[in-house]
XYZ file of C-alpha atoms in Angstrom:
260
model
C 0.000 0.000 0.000
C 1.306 3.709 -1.231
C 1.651 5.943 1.098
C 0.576 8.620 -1.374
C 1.608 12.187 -0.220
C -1.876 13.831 -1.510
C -3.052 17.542 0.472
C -6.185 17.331 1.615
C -8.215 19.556 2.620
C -12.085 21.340 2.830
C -13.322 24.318 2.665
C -15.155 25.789 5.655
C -18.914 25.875 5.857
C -21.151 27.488 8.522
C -24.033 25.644 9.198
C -26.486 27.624 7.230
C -24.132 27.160 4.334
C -24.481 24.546 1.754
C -22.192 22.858 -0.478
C -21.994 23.436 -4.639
C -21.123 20.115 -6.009
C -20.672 20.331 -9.941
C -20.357 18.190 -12.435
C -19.980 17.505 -16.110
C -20.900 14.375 -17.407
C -20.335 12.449 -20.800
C -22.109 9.468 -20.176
C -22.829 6.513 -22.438
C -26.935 5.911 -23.712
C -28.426 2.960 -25.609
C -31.332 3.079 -27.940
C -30.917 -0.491 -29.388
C -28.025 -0.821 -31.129
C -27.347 2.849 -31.093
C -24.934 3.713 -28.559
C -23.519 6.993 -28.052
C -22.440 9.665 -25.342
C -24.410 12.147 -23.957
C -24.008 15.247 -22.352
C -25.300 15.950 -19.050
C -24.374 18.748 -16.254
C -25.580 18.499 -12.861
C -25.620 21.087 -9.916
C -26.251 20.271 -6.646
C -26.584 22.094 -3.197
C -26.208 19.927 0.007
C -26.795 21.481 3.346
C -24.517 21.494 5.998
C -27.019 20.069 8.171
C -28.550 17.006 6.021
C -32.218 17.056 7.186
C -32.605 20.400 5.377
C -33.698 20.693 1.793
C -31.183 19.236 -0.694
C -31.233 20.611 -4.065
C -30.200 19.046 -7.886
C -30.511 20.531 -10.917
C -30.090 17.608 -13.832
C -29.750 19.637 -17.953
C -28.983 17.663 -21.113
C -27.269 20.233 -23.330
C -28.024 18.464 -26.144
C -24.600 17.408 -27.394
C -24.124 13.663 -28.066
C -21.472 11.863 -29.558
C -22.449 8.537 -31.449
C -20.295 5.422 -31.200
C -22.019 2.958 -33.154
C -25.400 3.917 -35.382
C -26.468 7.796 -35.606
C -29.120 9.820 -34.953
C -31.126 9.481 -37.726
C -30.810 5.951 -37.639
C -32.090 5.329 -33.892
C -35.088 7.705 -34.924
C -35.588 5.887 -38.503
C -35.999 2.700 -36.321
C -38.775 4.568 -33.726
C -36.717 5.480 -30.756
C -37.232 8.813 -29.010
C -33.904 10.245 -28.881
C -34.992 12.759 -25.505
C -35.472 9.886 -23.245
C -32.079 10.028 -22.136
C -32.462 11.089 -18.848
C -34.714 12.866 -16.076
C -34.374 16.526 -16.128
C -35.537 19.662 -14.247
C -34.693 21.061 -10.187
C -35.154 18.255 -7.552
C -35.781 19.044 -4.248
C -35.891 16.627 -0.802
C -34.205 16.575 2.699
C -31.417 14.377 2.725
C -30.656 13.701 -0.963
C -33.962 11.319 -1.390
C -34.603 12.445 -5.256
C -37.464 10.613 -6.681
C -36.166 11.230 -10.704
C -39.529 9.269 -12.159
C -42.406 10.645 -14.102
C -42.387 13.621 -16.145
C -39.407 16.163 -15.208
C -40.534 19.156 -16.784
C -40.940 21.257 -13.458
C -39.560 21.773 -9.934
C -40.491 19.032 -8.250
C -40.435 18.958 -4.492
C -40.216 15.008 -3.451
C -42.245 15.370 -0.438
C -41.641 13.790 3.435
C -38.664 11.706 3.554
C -36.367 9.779 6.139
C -32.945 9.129 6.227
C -31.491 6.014 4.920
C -28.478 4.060 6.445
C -26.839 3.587 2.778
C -25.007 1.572 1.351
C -21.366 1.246 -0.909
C -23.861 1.219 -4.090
C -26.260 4.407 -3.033
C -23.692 6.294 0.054
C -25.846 8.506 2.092
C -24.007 10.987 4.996
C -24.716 8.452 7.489
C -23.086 5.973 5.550
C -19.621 7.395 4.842
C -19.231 8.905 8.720
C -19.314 4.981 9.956
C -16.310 3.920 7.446
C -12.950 2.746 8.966
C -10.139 6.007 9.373
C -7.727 3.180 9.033
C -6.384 2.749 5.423
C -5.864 -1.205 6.159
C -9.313 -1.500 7.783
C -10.873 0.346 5.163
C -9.212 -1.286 2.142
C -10.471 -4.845 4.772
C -13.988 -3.526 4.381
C -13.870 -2.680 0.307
C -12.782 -6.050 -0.022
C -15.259 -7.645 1.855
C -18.636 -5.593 1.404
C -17.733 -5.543 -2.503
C -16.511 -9.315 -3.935
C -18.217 -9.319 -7.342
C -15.971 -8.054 -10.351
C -18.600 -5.653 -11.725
C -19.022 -3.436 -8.661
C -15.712 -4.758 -6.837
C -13.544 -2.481 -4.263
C -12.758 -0.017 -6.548
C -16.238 0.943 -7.911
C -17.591 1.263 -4.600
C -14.797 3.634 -3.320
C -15.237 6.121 -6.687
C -19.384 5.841 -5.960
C -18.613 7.184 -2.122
C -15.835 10.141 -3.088
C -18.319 10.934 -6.315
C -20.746 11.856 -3.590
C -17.905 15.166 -2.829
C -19.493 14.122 0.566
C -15.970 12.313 2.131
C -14.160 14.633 4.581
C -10.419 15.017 4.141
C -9.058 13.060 6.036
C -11.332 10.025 5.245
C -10.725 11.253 1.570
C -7.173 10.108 1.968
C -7.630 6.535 3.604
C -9.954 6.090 0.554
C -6.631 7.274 -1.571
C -4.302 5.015 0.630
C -6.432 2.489 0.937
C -7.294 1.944 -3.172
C -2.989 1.560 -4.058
C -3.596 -1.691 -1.708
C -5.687 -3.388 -4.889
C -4.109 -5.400 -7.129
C -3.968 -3.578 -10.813
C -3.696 -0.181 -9.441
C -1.291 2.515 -10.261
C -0.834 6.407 -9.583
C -0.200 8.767 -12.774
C 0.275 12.703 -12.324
C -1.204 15.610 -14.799
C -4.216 13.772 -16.199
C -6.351 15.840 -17.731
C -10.541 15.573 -16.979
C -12.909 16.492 -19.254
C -12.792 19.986 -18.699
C -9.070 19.779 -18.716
C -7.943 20.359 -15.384
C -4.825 18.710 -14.451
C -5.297 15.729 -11.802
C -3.574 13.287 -10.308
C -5.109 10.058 -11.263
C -5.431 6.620 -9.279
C -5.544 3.680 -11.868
C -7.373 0.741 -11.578
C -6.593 -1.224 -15.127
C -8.159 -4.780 -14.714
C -11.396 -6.318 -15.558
C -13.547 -4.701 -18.410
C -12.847 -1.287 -17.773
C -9.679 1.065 -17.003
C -10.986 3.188 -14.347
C -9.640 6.603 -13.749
C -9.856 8.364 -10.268
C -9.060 12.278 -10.421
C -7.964 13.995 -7.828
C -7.738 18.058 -7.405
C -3.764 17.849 -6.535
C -4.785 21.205 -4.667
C -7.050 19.874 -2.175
C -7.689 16.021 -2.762
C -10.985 16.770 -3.676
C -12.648 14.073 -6.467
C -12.227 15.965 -9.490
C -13.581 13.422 -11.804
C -13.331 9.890 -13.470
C -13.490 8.620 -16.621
C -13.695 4.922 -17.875
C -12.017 2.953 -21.275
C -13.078 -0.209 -22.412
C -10.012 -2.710 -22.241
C -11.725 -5.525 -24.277
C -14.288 -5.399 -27.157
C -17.885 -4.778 -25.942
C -20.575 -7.480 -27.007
C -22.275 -4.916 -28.278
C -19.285 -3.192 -30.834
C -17.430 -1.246 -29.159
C -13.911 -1.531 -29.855
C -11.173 -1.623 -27.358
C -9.820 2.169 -26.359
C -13.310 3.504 -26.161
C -14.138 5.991 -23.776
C -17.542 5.039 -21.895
C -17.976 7.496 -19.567
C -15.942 10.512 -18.678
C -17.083 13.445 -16.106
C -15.120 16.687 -14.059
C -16.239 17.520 -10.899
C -15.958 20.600 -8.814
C -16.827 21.845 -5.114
C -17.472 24.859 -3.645
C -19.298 26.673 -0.520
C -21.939 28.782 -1.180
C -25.146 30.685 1.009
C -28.247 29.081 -0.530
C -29.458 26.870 -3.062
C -28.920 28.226 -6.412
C -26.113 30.147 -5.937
C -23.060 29.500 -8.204
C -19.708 29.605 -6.568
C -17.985 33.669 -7.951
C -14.906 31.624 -9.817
């Protein structure tokens, strides 16, 4: 296990304060045998104190890039091509977004409770009962996560995509990851919005997964994942599935934009 010499740190929020987690998404759709990438960006406002009203905006800008097929052919063959994703402002205590139905208005998600969470959906609650010990922690990845689709790895990027890890838990996660096998550390790799990152590797299994890391504050800045092997459904080896930057900042009140 690396002991990777990574700053970390967070910015500090009052607790009327929220934080501004950003990000920009390419993310791979299916209609058929259509495949291509999408664009999405997503804003969301979380409260320093969870039990207030969370906040997400969800926007497709339109902007797709197609892998296999095209447009025209996906709608020649009867496929709506804006059922992509749900869209529009969210709004429920504690991050409970219900994102079904029609998403053409502010939707308020009504009474909710707090869940435990889990490695695949990590709630507040969740991440403050994970080990502070980079051994116990990488222990616990191992055994809450044994299957090879959503192994150790995948469930450590779906807690730090969250930009709800403190710093120092941030860095067991970082500590803990150079522990699996396949895993390597690269410097100045560049997210989708180009921002230079330092990148834990995890090349094995379908995928070569990409972990970015703000070098200025060990914040997640990103991820972004190739296939290694053909896909069953023709995609070649090299391909880009999914690719996203994410950035954090502390702001007043939901929909305010961070000033830089």
């Amino acid at each position: 296990m690396l002991d990777l010499a990574i700053a970390v740190s967070d910015r500090p929020m009052a607790p009327d304060q929220y934080r501004y987690v950003e990000t920009h998404a390419w993310w791979l759709g299916t209609f058929g045998p259509h495949q291509h990438l999408t664009e999405h960006r997503l804003r969301q406002w979380v409260p320093a104190r969870p039990e207030r009203e969370w906040v997400l905006d969800r926007e497709l800008t339109g902007a797709q890039t197609w892998l296999t097929g095209s447009a025209q052919e996906a709608a020649d063959d009867g496929f709506d091509l804006r059922d992509v994703a749900p869209v529009g402002r969210f709004r429920a205590p504690y991050g409970e977004f219900r994102t079904d139905g029609s998403m053409e208005f502010d939707h308020f998600c009504g009474p909710v409770t707090p869940r435990r969470g889990s490695w695949q959906s990590p709630t507040p609650q969740f991440i403050q009962g994970l080990p502070t010990d980079s051994a116990e922690l990488l222990a616990r990845l191992l055994e809450d996560n044994p299957g090879s689709w959503f192994g150790p790895f995948a469930a450590a990027v779906t807690a730090l995509r969250t930009a709800l890890v403190p710093g120092e838990l941030r860095a067991t996660f970082y500590r803990a990851l150079t522990g699996l096998p396949g895993v390597t550390v690269a410097d100045r790799v560049l997210n989708v919005d180009g921002h230079a990152c330092l990148a834990i590797v995890h090349d094995a299994g379908r995928t070569r997964t990409e972990l970015l890391i703000d070098p200025a504050d060990g914040q997640f800045a990103g991820e972004r994942d190739t296939l290694r092997t053909d896909s069953r459904c023709g995609l070649p080896e090299g391909t880009v599935i999914s690719t996203t930057a994410v950035r954090t900042a502390v702001v007043d009140a939901p929909g305010d934009l961070p000033r830089t």
